[in-house]
Amino acid sequence: MEKFYVENKNKCQIVKAKAETIDFLLSYSKSLKINDVRGIKFESNMN
């Protein structure tokens, strides 16, 4: 591309997540189970 048409480039901020949030997301993803039965997907949380 010749030019990028982006306005307000300087307003971008880096967001830092708390350790609690990361732990929650990791434990949720570990406990999530997806079953595929005859083309239908079922999601279940194994907690």
XYZ file of C-alpha atoms in Angstrom:
47
model
C 0.000 0.000 0.000
C 1.191 3.398 -0.787
C -0.351 5.210 2.196
C -1.979 4.200 5.412
C -4.952 6.385 6.225
C -4.843 6.226 9.982
C -5.993 9.102 12.094
C -4.925 9.700 15.680
C -2.003 7.279 15.728
C -0.753 8.813 18.959
C -3.941 7.954 20.870
C -3.179 4.209 20.940
C -2.425 2.837 24.383
C -1.000 -0.466 25.543
C -3.429 -2.213 27.838
C -2.083 -4.420 30.601
C -4.247 -7.177 32.006
C -4.219 -8.075 35.672
C -2.760 -11.414 36.701
C -6.214 -12.417 38.024
C -7.761 -11.889 34.577
C -5.104 -13.947 32.856
C -5.487 -16.766 35.410
C -9.256 -16.745 34.929
C -9.004 -16.946 31.148
C -6.407 -19.709 31.247
C -8.391 -21.825 33.698
C -11.582 -21.299 31.675
C -9.912 -22.327 28.435
C -8.486 -25.441 30.114
C -11.918 -26.461 31.392
C -13.782 -25.786 28.125
C -14.590 -28.918 26.132
C -16.093 -28.849 22.653
C -17.800 -31.995 21.372
C -18.767 -32.444 17.742
C -21.691 -34.834 17.290
C -23.013 -35.321 13.765
C -21.998 -31.818 12.708
C -23.405 -30.092 15.814
C -20.907 -28.574 18.235
C -21.609 -28.681 21.970
C -19.594 -26.573 24.375
C -19.374 -27.590 28.008
C -17.472 -26.157 30.944
C -15.926 -28.959 32.973
C -15.959 -27.121 36.331
